[in-house]
Structure formats: structure tokens, C-alpha cells
Tab-separated table of N, CA and C in Angstrom:
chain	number	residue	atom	x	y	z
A	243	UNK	N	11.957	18.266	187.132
A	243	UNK	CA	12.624	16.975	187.260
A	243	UNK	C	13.356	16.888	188.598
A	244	UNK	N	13.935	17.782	189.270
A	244	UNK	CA	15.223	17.637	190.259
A	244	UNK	C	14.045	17.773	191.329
A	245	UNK	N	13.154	18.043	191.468
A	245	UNK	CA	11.910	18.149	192.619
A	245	UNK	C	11.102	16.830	192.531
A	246	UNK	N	11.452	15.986	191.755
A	246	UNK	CA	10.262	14.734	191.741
A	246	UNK	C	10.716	13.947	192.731
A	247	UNK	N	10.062	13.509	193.371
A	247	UNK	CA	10.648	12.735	194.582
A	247	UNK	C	10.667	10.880	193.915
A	248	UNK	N	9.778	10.894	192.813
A	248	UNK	CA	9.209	9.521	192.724
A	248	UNK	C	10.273	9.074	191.307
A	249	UNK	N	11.175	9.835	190.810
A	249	UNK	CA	11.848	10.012	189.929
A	249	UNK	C	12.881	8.404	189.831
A	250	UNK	N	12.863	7.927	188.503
A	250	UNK	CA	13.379	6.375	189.025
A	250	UNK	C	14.903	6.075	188.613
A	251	UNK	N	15.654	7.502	187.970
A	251	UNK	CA	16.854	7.163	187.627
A	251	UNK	C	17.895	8.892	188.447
A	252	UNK	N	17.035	8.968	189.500
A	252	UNK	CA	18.113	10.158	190.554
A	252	UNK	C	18.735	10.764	190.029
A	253	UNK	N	19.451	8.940	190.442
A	253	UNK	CA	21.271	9.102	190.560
A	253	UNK	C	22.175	9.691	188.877
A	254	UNK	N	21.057	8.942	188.116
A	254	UNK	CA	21.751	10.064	186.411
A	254	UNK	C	21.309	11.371	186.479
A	255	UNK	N	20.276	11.714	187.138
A	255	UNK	CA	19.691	13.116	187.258
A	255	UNK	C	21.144	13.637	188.017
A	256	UNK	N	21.091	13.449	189.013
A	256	UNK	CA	22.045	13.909	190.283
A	256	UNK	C	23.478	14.595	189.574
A	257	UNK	N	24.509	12.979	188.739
A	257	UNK	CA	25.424	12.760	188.263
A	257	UNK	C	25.487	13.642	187.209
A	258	UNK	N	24.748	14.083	186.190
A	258	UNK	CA	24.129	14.750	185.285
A	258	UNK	C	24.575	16.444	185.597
A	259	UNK	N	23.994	16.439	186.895
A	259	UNK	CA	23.800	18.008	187.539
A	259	UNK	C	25.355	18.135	187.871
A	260	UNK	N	25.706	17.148	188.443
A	260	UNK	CA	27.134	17.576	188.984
A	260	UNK	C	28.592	17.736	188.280
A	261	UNK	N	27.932	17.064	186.919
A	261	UNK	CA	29.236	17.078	185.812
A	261	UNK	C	28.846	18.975	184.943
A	262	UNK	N	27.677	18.876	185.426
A	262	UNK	CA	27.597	20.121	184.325
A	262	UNK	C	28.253	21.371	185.606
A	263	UNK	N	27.790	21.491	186.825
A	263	UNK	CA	28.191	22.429	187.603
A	263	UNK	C	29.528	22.631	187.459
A	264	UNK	N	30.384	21.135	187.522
A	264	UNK	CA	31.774	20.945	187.317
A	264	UNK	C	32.236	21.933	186.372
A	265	UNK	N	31.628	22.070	185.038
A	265	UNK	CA	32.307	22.337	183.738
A	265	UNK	C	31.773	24.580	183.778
A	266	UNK	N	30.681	24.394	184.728
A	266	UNK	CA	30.547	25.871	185.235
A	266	UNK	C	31.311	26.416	185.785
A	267	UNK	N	32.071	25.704	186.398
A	267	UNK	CA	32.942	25.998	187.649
A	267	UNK	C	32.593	26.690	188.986
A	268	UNK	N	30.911	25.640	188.802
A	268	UNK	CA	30.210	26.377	190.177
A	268	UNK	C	30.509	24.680	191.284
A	269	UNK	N	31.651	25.198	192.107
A	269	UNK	CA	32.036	23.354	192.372
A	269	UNK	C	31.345	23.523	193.600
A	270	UNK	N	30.706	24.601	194.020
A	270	UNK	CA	29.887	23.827	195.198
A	270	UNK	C	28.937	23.829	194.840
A	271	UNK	N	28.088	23.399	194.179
A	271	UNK	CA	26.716	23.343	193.520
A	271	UNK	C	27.440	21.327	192.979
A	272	UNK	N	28.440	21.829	192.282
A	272	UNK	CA	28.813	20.086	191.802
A	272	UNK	C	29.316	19.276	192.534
A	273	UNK	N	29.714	19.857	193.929
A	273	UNK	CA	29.792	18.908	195.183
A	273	UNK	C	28.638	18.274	195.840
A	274	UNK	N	27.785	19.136	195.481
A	274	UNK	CA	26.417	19.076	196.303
A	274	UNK	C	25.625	17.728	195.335
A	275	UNK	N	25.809	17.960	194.060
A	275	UNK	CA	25.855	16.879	193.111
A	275	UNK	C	26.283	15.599	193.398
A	276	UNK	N	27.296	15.413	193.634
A	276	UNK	CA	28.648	14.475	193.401
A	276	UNK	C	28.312	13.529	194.542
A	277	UNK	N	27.760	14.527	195.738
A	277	UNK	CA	27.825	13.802	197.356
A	277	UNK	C	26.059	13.028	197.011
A	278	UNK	N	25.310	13.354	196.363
A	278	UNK	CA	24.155	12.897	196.129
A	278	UNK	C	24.383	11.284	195.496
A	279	UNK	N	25.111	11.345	194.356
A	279	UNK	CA	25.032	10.682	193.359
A	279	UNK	C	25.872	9.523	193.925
A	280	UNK	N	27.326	9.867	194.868
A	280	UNK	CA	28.190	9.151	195.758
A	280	UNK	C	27.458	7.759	196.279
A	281	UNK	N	26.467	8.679	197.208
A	281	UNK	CA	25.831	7.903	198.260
A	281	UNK	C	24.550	6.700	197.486
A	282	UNK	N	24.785	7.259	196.064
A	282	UNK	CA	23.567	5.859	195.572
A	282	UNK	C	25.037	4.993	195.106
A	283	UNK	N	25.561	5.181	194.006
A	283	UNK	CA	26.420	4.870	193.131
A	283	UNK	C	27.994	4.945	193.303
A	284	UNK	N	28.809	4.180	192.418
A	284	UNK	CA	30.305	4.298	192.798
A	284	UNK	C	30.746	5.258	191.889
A	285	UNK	N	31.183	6.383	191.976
A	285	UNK	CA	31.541	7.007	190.631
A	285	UNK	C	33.034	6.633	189.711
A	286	UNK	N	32.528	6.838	188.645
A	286	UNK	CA	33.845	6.566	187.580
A	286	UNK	C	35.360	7.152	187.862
A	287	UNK	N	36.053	7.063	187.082
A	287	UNK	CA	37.371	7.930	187.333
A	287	UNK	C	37.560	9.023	186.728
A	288	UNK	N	36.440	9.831	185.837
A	288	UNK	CA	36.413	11.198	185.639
A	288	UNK	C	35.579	12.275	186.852
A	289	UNK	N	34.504	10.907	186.950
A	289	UNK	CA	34.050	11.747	188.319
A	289	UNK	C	34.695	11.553	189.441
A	290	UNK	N	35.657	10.886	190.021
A	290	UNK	CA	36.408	10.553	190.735
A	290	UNK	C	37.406	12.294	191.191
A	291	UNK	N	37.693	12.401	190.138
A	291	UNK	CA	38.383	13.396	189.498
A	291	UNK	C	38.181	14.676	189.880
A	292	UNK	N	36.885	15.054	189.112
A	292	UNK	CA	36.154	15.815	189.716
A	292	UNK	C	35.573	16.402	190.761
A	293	UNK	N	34.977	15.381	190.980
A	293	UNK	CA	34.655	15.583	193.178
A	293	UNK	C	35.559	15.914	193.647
A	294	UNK	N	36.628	15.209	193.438
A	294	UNK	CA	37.871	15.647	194.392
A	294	UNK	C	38.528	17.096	193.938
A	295	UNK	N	38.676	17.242	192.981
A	295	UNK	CA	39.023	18.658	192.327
A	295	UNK	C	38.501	19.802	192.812
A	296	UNK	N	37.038	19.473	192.585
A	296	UNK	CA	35.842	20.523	193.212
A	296	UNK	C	36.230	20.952	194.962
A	297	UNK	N	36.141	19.368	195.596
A	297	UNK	CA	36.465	19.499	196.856
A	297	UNK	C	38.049	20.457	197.159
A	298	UNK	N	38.882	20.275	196.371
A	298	UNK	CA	40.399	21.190	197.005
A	298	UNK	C	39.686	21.996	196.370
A	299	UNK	N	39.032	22.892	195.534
A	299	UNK	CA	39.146	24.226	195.407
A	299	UNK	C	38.185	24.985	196.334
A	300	UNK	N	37.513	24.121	197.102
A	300	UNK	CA	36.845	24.171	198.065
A	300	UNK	C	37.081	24.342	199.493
A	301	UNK	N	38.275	24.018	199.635
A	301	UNK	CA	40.016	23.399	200.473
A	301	UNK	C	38.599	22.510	201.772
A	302	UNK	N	37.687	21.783	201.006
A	302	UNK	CA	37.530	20.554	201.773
A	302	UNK	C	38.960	19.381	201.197
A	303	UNK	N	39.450	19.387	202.374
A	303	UNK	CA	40.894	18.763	202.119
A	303	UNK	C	40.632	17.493	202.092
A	304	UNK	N	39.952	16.987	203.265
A	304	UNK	CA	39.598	15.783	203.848
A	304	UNK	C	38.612	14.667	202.647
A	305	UNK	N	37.744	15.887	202.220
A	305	UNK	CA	37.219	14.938	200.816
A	305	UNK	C	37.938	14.445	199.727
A	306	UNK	N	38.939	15.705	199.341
A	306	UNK	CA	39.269	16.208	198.667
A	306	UNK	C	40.428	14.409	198.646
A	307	UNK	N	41.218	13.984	199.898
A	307	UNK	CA	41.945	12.687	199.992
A	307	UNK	C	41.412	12.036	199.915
A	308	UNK	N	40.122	11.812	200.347
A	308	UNK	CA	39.498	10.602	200.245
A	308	UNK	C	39.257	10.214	198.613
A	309	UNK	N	38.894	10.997	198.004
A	309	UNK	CA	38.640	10.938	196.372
A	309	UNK	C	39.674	10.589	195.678
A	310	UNK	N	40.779	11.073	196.069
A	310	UNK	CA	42.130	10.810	195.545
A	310	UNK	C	42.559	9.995	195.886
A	311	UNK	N	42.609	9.267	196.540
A	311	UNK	CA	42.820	8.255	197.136
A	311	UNK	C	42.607	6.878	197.038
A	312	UNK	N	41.250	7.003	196.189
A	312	UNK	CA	40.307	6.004	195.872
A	312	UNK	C	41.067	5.885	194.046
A	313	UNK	N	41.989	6.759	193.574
A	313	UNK	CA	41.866	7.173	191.841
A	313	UNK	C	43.077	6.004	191.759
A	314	UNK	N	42.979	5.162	190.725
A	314	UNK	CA	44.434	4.638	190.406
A	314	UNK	C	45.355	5.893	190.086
A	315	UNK	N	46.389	6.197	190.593
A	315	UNK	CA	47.117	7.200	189.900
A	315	UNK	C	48.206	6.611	188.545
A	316	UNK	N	47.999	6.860	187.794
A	316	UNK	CA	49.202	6.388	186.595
A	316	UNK	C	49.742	7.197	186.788
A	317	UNK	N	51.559	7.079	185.615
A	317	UNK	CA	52.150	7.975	185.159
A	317	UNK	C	52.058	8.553	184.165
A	318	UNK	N	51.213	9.763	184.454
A	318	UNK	CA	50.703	10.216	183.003
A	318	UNK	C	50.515	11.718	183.700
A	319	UNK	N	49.557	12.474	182.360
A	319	UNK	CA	49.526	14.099	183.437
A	319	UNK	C	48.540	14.230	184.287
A	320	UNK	N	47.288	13.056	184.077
A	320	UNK	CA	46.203	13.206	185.139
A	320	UNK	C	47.224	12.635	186.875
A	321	UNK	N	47.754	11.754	186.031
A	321	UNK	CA	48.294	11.266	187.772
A	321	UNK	C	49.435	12.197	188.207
A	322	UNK	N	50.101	13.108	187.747
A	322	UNK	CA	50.897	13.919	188.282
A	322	UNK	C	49.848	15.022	188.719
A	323	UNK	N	48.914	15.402	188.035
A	323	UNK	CA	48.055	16.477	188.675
A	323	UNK	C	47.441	15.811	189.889
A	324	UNK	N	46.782	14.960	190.076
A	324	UNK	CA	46.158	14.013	191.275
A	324	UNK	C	47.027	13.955	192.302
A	325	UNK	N	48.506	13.828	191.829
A	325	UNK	CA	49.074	13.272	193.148
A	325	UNK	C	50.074	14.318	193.701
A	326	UNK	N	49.812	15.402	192.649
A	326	UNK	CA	50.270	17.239	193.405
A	326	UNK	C	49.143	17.407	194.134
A	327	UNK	N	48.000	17.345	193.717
A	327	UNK	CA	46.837	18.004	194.368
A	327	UNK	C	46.918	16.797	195.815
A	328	UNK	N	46.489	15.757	195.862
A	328	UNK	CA	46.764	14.847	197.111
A	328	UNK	C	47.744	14.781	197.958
A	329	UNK	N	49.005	15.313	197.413
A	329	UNK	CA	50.040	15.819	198.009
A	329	UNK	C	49.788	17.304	199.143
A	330	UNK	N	49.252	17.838	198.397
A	330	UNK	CA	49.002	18.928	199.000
A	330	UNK	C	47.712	19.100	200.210
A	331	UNK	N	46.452	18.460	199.926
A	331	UNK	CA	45.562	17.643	200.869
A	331	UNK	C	46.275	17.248	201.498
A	332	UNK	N	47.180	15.846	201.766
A	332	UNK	CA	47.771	15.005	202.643
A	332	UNK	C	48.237	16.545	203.820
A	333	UNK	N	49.094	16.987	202.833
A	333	UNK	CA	50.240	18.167	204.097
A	333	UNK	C	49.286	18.897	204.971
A	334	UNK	N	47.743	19.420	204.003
A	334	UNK	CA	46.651	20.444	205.090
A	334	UNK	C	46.098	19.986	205.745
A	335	UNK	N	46.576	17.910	205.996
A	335	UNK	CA	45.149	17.320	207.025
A	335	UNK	C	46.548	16.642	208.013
A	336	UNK	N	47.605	17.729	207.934
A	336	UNK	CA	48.558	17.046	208.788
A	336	UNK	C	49.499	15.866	208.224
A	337	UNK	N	49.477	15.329	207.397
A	337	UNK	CA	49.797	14.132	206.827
A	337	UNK	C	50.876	14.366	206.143
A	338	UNK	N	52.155	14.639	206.425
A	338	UNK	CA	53.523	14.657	206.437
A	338	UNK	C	54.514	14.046	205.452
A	339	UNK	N	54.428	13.095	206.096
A	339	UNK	CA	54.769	12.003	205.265
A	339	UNK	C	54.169	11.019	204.079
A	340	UNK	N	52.934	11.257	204.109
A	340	UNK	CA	51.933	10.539	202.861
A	340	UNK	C	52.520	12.252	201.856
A	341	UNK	N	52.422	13.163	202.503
A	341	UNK	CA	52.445	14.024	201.659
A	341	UNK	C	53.996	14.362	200.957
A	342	UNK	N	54.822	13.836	201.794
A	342	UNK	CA	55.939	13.763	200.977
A	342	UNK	C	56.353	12.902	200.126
A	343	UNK	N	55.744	11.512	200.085
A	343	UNK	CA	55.460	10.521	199.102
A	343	UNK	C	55.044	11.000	197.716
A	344	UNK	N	53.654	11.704	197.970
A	344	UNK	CA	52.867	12.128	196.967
A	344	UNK	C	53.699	13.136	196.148
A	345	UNK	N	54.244	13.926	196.931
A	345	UNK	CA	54.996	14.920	195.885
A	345	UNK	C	56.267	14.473	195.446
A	346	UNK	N	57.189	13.628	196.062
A	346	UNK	CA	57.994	13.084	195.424
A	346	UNK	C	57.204	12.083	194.150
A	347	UNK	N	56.377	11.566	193.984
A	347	UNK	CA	55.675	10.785	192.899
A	347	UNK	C	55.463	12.086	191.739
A	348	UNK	N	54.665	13.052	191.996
A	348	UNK	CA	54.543	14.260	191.445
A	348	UNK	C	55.994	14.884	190.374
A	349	UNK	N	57.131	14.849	191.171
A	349	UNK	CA	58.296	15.917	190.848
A	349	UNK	C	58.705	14.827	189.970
A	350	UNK	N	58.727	13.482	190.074
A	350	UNK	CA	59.515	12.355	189.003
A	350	UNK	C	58.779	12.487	187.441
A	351	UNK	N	57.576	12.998	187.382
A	351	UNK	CA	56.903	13.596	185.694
A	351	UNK	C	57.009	14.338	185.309
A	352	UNK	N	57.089	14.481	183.930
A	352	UNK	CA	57.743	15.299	183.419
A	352	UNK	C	56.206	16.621	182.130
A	353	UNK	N	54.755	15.964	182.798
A	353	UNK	CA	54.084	16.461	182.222
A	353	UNK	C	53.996	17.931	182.319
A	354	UNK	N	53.991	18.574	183.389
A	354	UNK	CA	53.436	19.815	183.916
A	354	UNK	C	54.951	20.618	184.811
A	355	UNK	N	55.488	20.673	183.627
A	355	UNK	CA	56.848	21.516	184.505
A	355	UNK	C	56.803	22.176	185.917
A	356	UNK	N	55.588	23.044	186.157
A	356	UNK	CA	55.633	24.283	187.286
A	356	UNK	C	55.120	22.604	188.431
A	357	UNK	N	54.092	21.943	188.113
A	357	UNK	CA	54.098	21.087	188.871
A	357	UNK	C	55.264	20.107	189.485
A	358	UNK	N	55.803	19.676	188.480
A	358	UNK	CA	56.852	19.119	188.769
A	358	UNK	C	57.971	19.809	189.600
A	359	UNK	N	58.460	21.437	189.633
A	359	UNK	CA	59.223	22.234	190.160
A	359	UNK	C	58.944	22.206	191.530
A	360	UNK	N	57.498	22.273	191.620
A	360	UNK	CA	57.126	22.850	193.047
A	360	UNK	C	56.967	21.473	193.811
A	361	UNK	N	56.395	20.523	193.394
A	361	UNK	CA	56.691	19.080	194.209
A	361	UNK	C	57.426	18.981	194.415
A	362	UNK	N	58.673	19.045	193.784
A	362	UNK	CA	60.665	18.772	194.328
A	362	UNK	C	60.807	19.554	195.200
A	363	UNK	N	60.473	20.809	195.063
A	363	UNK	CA	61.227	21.466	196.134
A	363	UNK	C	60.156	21.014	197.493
A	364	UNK	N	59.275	20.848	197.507
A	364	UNK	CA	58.174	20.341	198.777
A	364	UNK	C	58.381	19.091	199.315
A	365	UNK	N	58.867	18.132	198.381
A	365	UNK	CA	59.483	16.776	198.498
A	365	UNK	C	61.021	16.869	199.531
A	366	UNK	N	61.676	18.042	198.756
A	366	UNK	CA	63.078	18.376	199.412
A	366	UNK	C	62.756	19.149	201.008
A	367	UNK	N	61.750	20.162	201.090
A	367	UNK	CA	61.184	20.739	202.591
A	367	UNK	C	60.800	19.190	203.357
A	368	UNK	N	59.622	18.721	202.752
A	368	UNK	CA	59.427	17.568	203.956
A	368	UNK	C	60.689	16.872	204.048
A	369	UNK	N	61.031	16.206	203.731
A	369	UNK	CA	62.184	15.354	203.503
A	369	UNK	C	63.068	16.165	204.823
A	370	UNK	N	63.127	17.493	204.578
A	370	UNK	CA	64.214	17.632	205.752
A	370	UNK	C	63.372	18.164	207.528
A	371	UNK	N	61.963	18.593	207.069
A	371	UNK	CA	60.923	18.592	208.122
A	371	UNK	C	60.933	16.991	209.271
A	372	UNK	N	61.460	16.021	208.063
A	372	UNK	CA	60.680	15.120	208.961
A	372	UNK	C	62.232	13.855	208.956
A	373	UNK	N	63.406	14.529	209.193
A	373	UNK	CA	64.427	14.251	209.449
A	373	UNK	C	65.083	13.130	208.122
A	374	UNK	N	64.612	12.719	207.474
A	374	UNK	CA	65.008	12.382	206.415
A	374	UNK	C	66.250	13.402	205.458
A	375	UNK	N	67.256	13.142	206.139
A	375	UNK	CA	68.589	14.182	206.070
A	375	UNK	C	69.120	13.949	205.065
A	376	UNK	N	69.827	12.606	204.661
A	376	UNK	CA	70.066	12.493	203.776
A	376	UNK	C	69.299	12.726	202.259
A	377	UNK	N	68.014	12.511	202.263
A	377	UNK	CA	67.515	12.081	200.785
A	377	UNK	C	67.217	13.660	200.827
A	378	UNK	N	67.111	14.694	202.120
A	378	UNK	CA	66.775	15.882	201.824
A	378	UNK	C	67.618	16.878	201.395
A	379	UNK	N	69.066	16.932	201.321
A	379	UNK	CA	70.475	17.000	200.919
A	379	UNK	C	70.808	17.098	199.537
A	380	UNK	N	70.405	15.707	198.995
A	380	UNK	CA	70.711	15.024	197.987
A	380	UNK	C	69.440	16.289	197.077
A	381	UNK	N	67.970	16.170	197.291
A	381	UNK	CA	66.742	16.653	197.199
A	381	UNK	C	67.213	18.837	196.676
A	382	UNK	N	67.527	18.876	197.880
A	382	UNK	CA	67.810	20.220	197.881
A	382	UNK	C	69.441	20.799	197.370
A	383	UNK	N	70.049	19.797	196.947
A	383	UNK	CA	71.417	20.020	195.819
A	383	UNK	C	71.063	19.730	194.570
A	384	UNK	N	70.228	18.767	194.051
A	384	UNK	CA	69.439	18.897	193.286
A	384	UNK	C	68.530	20.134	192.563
A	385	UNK	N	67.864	20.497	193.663
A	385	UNK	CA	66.458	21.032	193.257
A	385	UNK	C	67.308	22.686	192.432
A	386	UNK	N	68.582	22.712	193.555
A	386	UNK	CA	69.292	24.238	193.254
A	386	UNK	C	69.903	24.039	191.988
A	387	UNK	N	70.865	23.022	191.538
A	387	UNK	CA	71.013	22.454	189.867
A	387	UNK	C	69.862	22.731	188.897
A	388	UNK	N	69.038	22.075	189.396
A	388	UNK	CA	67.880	22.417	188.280
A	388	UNK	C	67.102	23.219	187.832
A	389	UNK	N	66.890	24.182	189.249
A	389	UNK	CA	66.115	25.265	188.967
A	389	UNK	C	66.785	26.500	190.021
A	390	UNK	N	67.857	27.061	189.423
A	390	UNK	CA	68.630	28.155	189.639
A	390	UNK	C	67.934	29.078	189.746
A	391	UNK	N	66.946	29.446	188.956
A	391	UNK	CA	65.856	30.861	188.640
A	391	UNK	C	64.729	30.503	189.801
A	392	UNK	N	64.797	29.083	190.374
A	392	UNK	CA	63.166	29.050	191.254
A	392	UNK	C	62.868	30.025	192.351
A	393	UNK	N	61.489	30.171	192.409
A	393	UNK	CA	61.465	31.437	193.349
A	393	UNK	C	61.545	30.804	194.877
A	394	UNK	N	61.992	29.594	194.404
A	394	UNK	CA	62.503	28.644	196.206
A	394	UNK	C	63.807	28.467	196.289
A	395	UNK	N	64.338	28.853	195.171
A	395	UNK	CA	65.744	29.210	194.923
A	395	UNK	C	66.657	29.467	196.161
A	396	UNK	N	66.058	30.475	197.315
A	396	UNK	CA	67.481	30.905	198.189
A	396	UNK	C	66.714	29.853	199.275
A	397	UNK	N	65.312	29.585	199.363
A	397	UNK	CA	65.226	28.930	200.738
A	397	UNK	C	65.864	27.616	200.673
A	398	UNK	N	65.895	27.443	199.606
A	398	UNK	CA	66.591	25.576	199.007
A	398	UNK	C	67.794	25.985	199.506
A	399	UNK	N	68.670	26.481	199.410
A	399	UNK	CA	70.103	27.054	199.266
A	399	UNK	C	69.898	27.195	201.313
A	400	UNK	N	69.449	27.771	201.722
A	400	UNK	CA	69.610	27.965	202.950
A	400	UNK	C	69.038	26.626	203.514
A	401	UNK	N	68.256	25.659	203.315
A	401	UNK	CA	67.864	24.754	203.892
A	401	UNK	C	69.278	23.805	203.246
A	402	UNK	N	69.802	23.748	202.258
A	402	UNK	CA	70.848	23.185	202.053
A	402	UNK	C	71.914	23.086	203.280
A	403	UNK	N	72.057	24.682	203.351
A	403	UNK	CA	73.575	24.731	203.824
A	403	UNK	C	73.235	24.505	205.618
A	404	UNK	N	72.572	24.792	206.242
A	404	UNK	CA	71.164	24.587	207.277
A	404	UNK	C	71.878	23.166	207.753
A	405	UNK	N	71.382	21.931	206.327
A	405	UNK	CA	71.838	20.378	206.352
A	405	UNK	C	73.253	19.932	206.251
A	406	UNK	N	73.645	20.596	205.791
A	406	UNK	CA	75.159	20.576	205.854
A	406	UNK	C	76.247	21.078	206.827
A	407	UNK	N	75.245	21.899	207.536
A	407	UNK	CA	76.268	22.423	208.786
A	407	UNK	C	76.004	21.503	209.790
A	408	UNK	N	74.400	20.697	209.843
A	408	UNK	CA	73.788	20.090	210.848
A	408	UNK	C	74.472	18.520	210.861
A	409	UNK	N	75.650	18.046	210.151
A	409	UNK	CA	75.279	16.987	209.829
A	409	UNK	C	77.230	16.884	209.791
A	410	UNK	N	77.753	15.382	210.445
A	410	UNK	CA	78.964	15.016	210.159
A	410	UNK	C	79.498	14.371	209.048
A	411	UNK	N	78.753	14.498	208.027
A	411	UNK	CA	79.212	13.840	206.652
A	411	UNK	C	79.095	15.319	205.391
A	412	UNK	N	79.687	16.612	206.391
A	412	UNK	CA	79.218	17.779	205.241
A	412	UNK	C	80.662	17.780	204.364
A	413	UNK	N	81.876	17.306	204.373
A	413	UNK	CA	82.991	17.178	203.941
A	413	UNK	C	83.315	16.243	202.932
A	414	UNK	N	83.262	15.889	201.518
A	414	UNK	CA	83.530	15.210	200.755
A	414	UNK	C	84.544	15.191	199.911
């Protein structure tokens, strides 16, 4: 079947191949899928999902946003996983600030605790990377309240005090 050239439904052949590679966890075999099936068809929002999934474990980053990108994100646990994982794409294709968006969207759910931990404190790093002083302050006095035990625990604490020495409003 996958050798017929004259074959009149591909793209379910294709789509077919690439959901099952997916569930193998052979994701470059289901990329190779996904990019087939792409280029006839629009894919759904599980395959949406997927491709892009496949693509970060792939650390094709660049696909990996574009897919995500394209996903409605809700507030739910698919969209906190989507918009950690796009968060994290955004930061490896340079993208700073989309990526501090994304993980601040990420750290506000409450589905996936370790997700949620590690977006705040990444939300609280960019935030003070990209001079956003205040909300990174607020971010990283926070993040040390909440997660005392985190293993970002002392860099929060030193990027804290870091903002507070840097800054004429450290006196309240």
C-alpha cells in the first residue's frame, strides 16, 4: 500500500502511518508522516498536537512553534502542556519574550504542578532577562513563597536580591 503511487486516499494512508508511529514513539518516522499528510491536508487538533510534540522531542524547535502556534490553546491540561512546550520552543528559536508570555500562561494552571513550578520560575528569569524589573521582583518573591524546596530555590533568591539591590524602590 505505502509504495502505490496511484493510491487515491494517501493522505489517510500517510495520516494513518503517522498517528501510529506517534503512539510507537518512533517520532521521526511520525514526522516523516505528519509532513506528508500536512502538505495535502489541514490536520486536526490531536494531530496538531502531535506533530508538534514529535517535532520538540526532536528539538526541531522551529516546527515544533509553528504547530503550536497554529493550536487554540485553552485552559485546560492540554493547553498548559502546549504552552510549556511552546514556551520553551519560543526561548530555543531566540524568542524571549513570546517565550515569557507562554510560560507565564503555563505557571497560571493548576493541571501539572512540576509544569506549572518550572514556568514561574522561567516566567520570573525572563521577566528579569529582559528588564521587566518590576513584574520580575514581584515573580521571584513569589516563586520563593511557594516553592521553598524548588531546586531554583537559591537562584530565585539570588536573582531576587540581584533586583533589589539593582533597583531604588528596594525599601518598603
Amino acid at each position: 500500500i505505502l509504495t502505490n503511487k496511484e493510491l487515491q486516499k494517501r493522505h489517510v494512508v500517510d495520516l494513518l502511518m503517522a498517528e501510529a508511529y506517534f503512539k510507537k514513539t518512533d517520532y521521526k518516522q511520525s514526522v516523516k508522516y505528519y509532513e506528508k499528510y500536512h502538505d495535502l491536508r489541514k490536520l486536526g487538533t490531536d494531530d496538531i498536537y502531535q506533530y508538534g510534540y514529535a517535532s520538540y522531542v526532536l528539538e526541531d524547535y522551529k516546527t515544533t512553534q509553528k504547530q503550536f502556534e497554529s493550536f487554540v490553546i485553552d485552559e485546560d491540561s492540554l493547553g498548559q502542556n502546549v504552552s510549556y512546550l511552546l514556551a520553551d520552543a519560543y526561548l530555543k528559536n531566540g524568542l524571549k519574550n513570546e517565550a515569557r508570555n507562554s510560560f507565564l500562561f503555563a505557571s497560571g494552571l493548576d493541571f501539572y504542578p512540576e509544569i506549572k513550578e518550572d514556568a514561574f520560575y522561567h516566567y520570573a528569569k525572563l521577566s528579569h532577562e529582559l528588564k521587566f524589573n518590576k513584574a520580575a521582583m514581584n515573580a521571584f518573591n513569589d516563586f520563593i513563597k511557594t516553592y521553598p524546596k524548588s531546586k531554583y530555590s537559591e537562584e530565585a533568591k539570588v536573582n531576587y536580591v540581584r533586583l533589589l539591590l539593582s533597583t531604588n524602590d528596594n525599601l518598603k
